[in-house]
Coordinates of C-alpha atoms in Angstrom, one line a residue:
X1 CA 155.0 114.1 147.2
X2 CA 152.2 111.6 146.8
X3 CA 151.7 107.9 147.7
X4 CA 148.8 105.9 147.0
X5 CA 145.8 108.3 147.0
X6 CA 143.4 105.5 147.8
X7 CA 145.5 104.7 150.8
X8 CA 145.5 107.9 152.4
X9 CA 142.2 107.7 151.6
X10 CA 141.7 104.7 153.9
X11 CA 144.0 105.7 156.9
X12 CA 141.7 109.0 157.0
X13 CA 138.6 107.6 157.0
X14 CA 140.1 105.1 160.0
X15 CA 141.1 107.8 161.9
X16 CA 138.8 107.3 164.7
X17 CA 140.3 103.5 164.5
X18 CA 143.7 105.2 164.9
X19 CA 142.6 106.9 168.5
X20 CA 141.9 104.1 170.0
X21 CA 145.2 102.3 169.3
X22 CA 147.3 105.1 170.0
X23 CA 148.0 104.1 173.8
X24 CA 149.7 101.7 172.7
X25 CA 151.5 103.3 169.6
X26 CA 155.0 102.6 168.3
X27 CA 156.1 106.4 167.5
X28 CA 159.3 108.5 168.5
X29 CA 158.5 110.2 172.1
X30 CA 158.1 113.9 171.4
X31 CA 159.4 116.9 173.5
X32 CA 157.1 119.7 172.0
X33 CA 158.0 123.2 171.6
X34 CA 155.3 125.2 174.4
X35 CA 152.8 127.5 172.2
X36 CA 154.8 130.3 174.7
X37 CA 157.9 130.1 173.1
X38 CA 157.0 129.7 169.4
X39 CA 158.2 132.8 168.7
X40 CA 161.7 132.5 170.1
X41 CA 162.5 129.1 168.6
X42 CA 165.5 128.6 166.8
X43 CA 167.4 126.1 165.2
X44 CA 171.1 125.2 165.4
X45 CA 171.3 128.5 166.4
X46 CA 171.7 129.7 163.0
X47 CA 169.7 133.4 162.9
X48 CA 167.2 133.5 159.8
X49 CA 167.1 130.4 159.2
X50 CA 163.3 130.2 158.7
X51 CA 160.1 132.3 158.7
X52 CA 156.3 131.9 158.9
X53 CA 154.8 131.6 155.2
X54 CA 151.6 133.4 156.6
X55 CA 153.3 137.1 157.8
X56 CA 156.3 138.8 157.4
X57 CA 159.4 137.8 159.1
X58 CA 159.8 139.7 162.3
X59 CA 163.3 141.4 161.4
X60 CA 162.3 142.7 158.3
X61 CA 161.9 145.9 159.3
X62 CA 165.7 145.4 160.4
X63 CA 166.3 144.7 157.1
X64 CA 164.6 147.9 155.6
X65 CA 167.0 150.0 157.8
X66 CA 170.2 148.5 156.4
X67 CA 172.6 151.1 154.4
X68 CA 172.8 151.5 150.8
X69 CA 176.7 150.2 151.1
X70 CA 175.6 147.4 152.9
X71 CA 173.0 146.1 150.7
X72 CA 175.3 146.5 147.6
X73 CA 178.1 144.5 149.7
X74 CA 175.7 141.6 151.1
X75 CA 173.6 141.3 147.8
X76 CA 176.5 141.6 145.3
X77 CA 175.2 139.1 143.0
X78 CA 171.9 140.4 142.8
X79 CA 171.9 144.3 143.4
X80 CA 171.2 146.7 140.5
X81 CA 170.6 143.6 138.2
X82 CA 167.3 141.9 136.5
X83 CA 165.5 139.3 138.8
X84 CA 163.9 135.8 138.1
X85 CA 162.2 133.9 140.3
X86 CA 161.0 130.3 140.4
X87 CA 158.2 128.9 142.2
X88 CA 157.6 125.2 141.5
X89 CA 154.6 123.1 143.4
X90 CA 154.0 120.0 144.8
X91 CA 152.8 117.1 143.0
X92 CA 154.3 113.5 143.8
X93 CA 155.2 111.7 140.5
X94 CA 153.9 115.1 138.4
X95 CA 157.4 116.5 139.2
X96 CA 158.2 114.8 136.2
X97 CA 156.9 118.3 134.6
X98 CA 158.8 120.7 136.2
X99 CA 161.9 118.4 135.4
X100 CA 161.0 118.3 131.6
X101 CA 160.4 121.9 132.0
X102 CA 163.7 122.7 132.9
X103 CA 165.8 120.4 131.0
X104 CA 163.7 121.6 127.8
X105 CA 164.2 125.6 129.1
X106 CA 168.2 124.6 129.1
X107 CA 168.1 122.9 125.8
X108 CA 166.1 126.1 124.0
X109 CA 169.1 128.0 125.5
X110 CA 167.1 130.3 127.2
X111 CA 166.9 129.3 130.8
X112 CA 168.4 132.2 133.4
X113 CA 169.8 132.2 136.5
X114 CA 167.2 132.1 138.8
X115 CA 167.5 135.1 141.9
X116 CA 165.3 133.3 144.2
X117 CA 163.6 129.7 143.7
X118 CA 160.8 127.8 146.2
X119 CA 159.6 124.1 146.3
X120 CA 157.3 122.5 148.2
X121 CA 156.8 118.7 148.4
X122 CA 157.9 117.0 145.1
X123 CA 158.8 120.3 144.3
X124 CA 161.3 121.0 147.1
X125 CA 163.2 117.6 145.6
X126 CA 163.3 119.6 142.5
X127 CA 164.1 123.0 144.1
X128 CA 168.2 123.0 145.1
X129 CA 169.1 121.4 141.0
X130 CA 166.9 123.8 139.3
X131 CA 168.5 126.7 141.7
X132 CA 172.2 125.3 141.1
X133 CA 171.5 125.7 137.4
X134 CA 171.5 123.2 134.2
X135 CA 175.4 121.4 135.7
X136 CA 172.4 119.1 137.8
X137 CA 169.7 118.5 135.1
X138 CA 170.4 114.6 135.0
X139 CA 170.2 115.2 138.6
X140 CA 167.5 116.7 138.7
X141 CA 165.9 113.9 136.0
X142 CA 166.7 111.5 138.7
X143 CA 164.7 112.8 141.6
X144 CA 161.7 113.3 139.4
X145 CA 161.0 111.9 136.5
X146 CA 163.0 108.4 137.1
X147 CA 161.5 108.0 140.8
X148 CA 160.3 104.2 141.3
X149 CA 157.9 103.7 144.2
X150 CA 160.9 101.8 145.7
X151 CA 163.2 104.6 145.7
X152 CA 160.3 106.9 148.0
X153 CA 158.9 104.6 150.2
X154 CA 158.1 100.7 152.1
X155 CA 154.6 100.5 152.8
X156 CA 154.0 99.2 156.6
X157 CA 151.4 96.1 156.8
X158 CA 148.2 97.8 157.8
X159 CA 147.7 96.6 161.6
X160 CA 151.4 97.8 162.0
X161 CA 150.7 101.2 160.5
X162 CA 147.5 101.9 162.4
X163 CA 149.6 101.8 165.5
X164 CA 152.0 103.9 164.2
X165 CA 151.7 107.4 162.4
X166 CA 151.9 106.3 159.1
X167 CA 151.0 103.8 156.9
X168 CA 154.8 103.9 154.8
X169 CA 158.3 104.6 155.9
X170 CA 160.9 107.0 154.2
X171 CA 164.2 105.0 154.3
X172 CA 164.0 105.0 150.7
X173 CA 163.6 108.9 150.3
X174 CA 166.1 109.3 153.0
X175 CA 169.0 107.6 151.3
X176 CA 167.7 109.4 147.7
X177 CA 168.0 112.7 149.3
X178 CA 171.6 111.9 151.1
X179 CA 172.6 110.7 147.8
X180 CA 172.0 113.6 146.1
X181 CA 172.1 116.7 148.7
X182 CA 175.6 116.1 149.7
X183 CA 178.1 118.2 151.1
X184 CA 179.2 120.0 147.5
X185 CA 175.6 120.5 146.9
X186 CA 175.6 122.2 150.5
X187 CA 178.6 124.6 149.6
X188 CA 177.5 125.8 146.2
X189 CA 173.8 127.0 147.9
X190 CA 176.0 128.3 150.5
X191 CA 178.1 130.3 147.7
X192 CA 175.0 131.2 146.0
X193 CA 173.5 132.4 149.1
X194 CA 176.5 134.8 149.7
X195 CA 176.2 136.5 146.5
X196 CA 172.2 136.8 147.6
X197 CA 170.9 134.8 145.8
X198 CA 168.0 132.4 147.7
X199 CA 166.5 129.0 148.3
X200 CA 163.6 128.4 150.2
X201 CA 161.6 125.2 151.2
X202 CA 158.2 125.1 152.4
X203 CA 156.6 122.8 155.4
X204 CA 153.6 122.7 157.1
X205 CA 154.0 123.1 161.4
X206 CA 151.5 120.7 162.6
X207 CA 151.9 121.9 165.7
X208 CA 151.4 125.5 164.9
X209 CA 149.2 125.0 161.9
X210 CA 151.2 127.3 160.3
X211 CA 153.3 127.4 156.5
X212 CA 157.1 127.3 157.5
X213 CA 159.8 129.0 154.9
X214 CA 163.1 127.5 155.5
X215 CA 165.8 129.4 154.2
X216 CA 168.3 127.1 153.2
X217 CA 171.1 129.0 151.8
X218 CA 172.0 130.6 155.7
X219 CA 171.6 127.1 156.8
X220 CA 174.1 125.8 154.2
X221 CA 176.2 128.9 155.2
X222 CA 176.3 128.5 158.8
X223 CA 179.3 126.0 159.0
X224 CA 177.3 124.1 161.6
X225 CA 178.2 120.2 161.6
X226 CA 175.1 119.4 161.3
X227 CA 173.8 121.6 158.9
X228 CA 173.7 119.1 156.0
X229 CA 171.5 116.7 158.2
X230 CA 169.1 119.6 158.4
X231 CA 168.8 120.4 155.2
X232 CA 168.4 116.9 154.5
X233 CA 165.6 116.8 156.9
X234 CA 164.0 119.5 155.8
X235 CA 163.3 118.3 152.3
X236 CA 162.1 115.0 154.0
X237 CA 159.7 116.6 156.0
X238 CA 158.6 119.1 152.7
X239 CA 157.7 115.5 151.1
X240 CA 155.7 113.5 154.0
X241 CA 152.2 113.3 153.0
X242 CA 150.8 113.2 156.5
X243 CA 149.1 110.1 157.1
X244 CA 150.9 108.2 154.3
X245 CA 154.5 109.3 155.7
X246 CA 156.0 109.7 159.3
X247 CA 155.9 113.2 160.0
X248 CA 159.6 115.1 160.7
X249 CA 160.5 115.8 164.2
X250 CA 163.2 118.9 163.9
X251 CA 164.6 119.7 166.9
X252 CA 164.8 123.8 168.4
X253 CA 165.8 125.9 170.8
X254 CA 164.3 128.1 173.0
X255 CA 165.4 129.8 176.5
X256 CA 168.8 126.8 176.4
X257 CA 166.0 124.2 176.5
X258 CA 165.4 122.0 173.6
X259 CA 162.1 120.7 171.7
X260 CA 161.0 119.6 169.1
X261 CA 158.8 120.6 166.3
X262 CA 156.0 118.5 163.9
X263 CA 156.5 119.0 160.0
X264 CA 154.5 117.6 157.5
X265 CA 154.4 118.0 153.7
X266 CA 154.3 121.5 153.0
X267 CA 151.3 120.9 151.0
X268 CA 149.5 120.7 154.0
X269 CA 149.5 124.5 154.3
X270 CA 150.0 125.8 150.4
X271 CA 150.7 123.5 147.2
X272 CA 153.0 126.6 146.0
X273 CA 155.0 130.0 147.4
X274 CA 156.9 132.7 146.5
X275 CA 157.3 135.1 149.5
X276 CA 155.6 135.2 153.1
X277 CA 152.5 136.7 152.6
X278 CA 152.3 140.4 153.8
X279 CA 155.5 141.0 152.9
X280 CA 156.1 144.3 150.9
X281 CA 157.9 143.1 148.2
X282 CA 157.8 146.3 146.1
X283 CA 159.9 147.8 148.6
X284 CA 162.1 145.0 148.7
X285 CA 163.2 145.6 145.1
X286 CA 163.1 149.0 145.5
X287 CA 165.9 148.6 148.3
X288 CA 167.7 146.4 146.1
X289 CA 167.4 148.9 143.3
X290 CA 166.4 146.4 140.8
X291 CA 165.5 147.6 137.4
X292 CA 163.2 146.5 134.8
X293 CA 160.2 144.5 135.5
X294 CA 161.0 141.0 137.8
X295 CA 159.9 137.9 136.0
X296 CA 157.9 135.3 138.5
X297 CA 157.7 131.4 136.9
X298 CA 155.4 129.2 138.4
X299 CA 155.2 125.4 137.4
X300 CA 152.4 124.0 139.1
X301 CA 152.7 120.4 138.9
X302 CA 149.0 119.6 138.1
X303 CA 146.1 120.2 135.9
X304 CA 144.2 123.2 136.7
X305 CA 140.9 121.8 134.6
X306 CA 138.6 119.9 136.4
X307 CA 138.7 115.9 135.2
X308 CA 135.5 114.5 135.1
X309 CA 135.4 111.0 136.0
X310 CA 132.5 108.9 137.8
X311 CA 133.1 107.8 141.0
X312 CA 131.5 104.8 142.5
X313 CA 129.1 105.5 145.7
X314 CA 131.2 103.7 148.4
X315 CA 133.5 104.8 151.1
X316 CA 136.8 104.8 150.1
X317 CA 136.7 106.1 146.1
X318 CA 134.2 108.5 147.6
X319 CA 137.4 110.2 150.2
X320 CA 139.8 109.8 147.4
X321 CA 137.7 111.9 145.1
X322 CA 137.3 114.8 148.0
X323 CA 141.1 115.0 149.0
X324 CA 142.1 115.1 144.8
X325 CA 139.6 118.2 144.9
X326 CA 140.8 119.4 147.9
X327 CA 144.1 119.6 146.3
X328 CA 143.3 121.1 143.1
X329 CA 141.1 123.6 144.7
X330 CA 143.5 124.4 146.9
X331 CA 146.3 124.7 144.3
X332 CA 144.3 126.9 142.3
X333 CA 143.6 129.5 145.4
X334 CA 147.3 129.4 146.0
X335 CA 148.0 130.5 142.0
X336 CA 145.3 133.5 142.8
X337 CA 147.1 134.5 145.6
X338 CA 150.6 134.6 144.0
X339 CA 149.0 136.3 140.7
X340 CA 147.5 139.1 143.0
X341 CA 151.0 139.4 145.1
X342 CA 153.1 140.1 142.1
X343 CA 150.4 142.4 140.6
X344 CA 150.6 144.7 143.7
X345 CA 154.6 144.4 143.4
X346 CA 154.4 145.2 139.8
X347 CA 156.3 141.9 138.7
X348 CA 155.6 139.7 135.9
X349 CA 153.6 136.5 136.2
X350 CA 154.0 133.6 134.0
X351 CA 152.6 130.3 134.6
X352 CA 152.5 126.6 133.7
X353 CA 150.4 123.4 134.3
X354 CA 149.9 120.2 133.1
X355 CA 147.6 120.7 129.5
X356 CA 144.2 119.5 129.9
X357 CA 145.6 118.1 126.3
X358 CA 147.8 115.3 128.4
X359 CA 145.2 112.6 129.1
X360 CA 148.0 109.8 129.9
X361 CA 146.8 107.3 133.0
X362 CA 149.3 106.4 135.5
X363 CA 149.2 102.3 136.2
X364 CA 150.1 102.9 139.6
X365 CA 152.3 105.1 142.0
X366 CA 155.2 106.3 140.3
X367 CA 154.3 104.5 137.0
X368 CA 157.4 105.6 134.5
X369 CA 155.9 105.0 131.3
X370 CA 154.0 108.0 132.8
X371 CA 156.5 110.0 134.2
X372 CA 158.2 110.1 131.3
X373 CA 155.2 110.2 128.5
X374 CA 155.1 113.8 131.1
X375 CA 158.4 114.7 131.3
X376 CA 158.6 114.6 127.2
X377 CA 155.5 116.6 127.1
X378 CA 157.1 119.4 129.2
X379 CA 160.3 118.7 127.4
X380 CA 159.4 119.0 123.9
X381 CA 157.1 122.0 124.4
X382 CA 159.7 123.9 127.0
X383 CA 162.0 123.7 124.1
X384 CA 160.2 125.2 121.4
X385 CA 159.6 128.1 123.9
X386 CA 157.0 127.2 126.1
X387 CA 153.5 129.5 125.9
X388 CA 153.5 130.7 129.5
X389 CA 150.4 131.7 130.4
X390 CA 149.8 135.6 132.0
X391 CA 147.4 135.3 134.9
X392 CA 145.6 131.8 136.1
X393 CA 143.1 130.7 133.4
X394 CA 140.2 130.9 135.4
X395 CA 140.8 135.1 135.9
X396 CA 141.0 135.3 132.2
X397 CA 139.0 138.4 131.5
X398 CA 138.5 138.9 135.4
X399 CA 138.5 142.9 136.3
X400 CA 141.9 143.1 137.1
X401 CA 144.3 145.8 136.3
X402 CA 148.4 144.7 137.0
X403 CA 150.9 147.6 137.2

């Protein structure tokens, strides 16, 4: 998720402005998890419900030990068939892709049912409708494409937002998300989860400066009364900018004491995931006994080419120019990394972007003549059978050998 880039600019570049006030600060009073017990945390007391991003989750090797029988049982949906995955990235008001993307992919009559899918940021508002399949694509339209600026967030007055920790509030994207996440929405992940199948959502632990996975179908299957308000919160906190929106404070439990943990956009840590890294995936399907060659999607919700535009020698335009590379750089490492996991897993990647052929302008944040000029762009072409592309552009005719 993205607000004003020239704003985040500006609360950035005051962030020595920011210390000074912060004694006197109007923020929620935090109870933070000790660095000693950030490997026992849990959360509602629901087991699995999360992992770290950067290294395989500690009971995988649990996992790996399980019976055949079992497997077959808990995985029934899943085991012995073909897999699809869908990663889909961050990108504030360029979600409007992956949503023409979709809704094109189910109007060429060729979309699948996706085994696992990911989001992060603008992307993890995408995520649950594109894993519940094409019954949500007006849904789906809704949080991306039809966003208003209104409908994410109320910008604070600028003395008022240096004393607090961001310079908008969320009420808006809190009441989009309870609209739409609701308690049906809960019990079909749930159902999808028990047949194996798998949503995750990506944050960033400011706190532990570390990429968080949460696994939202055992959440949604846990039967805990507050599950729903977690999962809500969890796609809150997968959308806060930092600095732009108040972080997420989720609460957890370690030793019958409970704390609480920072989250952030999960662009923070990665723009886009598919599994933790480290994990040995291969093995994975292997277990699973999954035949054929997996198919791995990836909508990144950017252009990969770099836009040249002239930048005017001041302050401000010259930090809004570094964070936009910063995030297309980033974004591009991230593709790499997911190209180079599937090729050791010996899965198939396919990728799309934004075409350097889309040169539309957006007239401020969350400008629909431009979301949707975007969304009919991915529409039109998703329909026709979109092109998508083998490896990222940039390691076209790279060295590299995929099994």
């Amino acid at each position: 998720m993205r607000i004003s880039r020239r704003s985040t600019a500006h609360i950035l570049v005051l962030a020595p402005l920011l210390a000074l006030l912060t004694a006197c600060a109007h923020v929620p009073k935090r109870s933070p998890l000790p660095a000693a017990q950030i490997e026992n945390a849990g959360v509602l007391g629901i087991p699995r419900a999360r992992m770290w991003g950067d290294a395989p989750p500690p009971w995988v090797h649990d996992w790996f030990a399980r019976s055949k029988a079992y497997l077959k049982e808990r995985y029934s949906g899943i085991y012995g068939r073909p897999h699809t995955y869908l990663a889909i990235s961050g990108g504030g008001a360029n979600g409007a892709f992956a949503a023409g993307m979709l809704l094109g992919w189910t109007a060429s009559g060729n979309r699948p049912e996706f085994t696992t899918v990911t989001g992060i940021s603008a992307g993890a508002l995408v995520a649950p409708f594109a894993f519940l399949g094409p019954e949500y694509d007006e849904v789906l339209k809704n949080v991306s494409s039809e966003l208003k600026a209104d409908d994410v967030y109320k910008e604070r007055r600028l003395i008022r937002a240096l004393r607090t920790d961001a310079i908008a509030t969320t009420e808006p994207l809190q009441a989009l998300i309870a609209k739409y996440v609701d308690k049906d929405v809960m019990e079909k992940i749930a159902a999808a989860h028990r047949e194996g199948r798998s949503l995750n959502v990506g944050t960033a632990n400011l706190d532990s400066m570390r990429p968080v996975i949460w696994r939202i179908g055992p959440i949604a299957n846990s039967g805990h009364p507050n599950a729903l308000a977690l999962i809500r919160k969890i796609l809150l906190a997968s959308a806060s900018v930092p600095a732009a929106f108040s972080p997420v404070l989720i609460p957890v439990e370690a030793d019958g004491t409970t704390y609480d943990e920072l989250h952030v956009d999960g662009g923070a840590a990665s723009q886009v995931f598919f599994y933790p890294v480290g994990l040995d995936y291969e093995g994975v399907l292997a277990k699973l006994e999954v035949p054929g060659r997996p198919k791995v999607y990836v909508i990144r919700n950017s252009r990969i080419d770099p836009v040249y535009e002239q930048v005017e020698n001041k302050l401000f335009p010259i930090a809004e120019r570094s964070l936009d590379s910063l995030v297309r750089t980033q974004g591009i490492g991230d593709l790499y990394r997911i190209y180079l996991e599937t090729c050791r897993d010996g899965l198939e990647f396919n990728l799309a972007y934004i075409p350097a052929d889309f040169t539309a302008k957006s007239d401020g944040m969350f400008d629909r003549a431009y979301m949707q000029a975007l969304f009919d762009l991915a529409y039109e072409r998703s329909k026709a059978g979109y092109p998508w592309r083998k490896m990222p552009p940039e390691l076209q005719g790279a060295p590299i050998q995929c099994r």
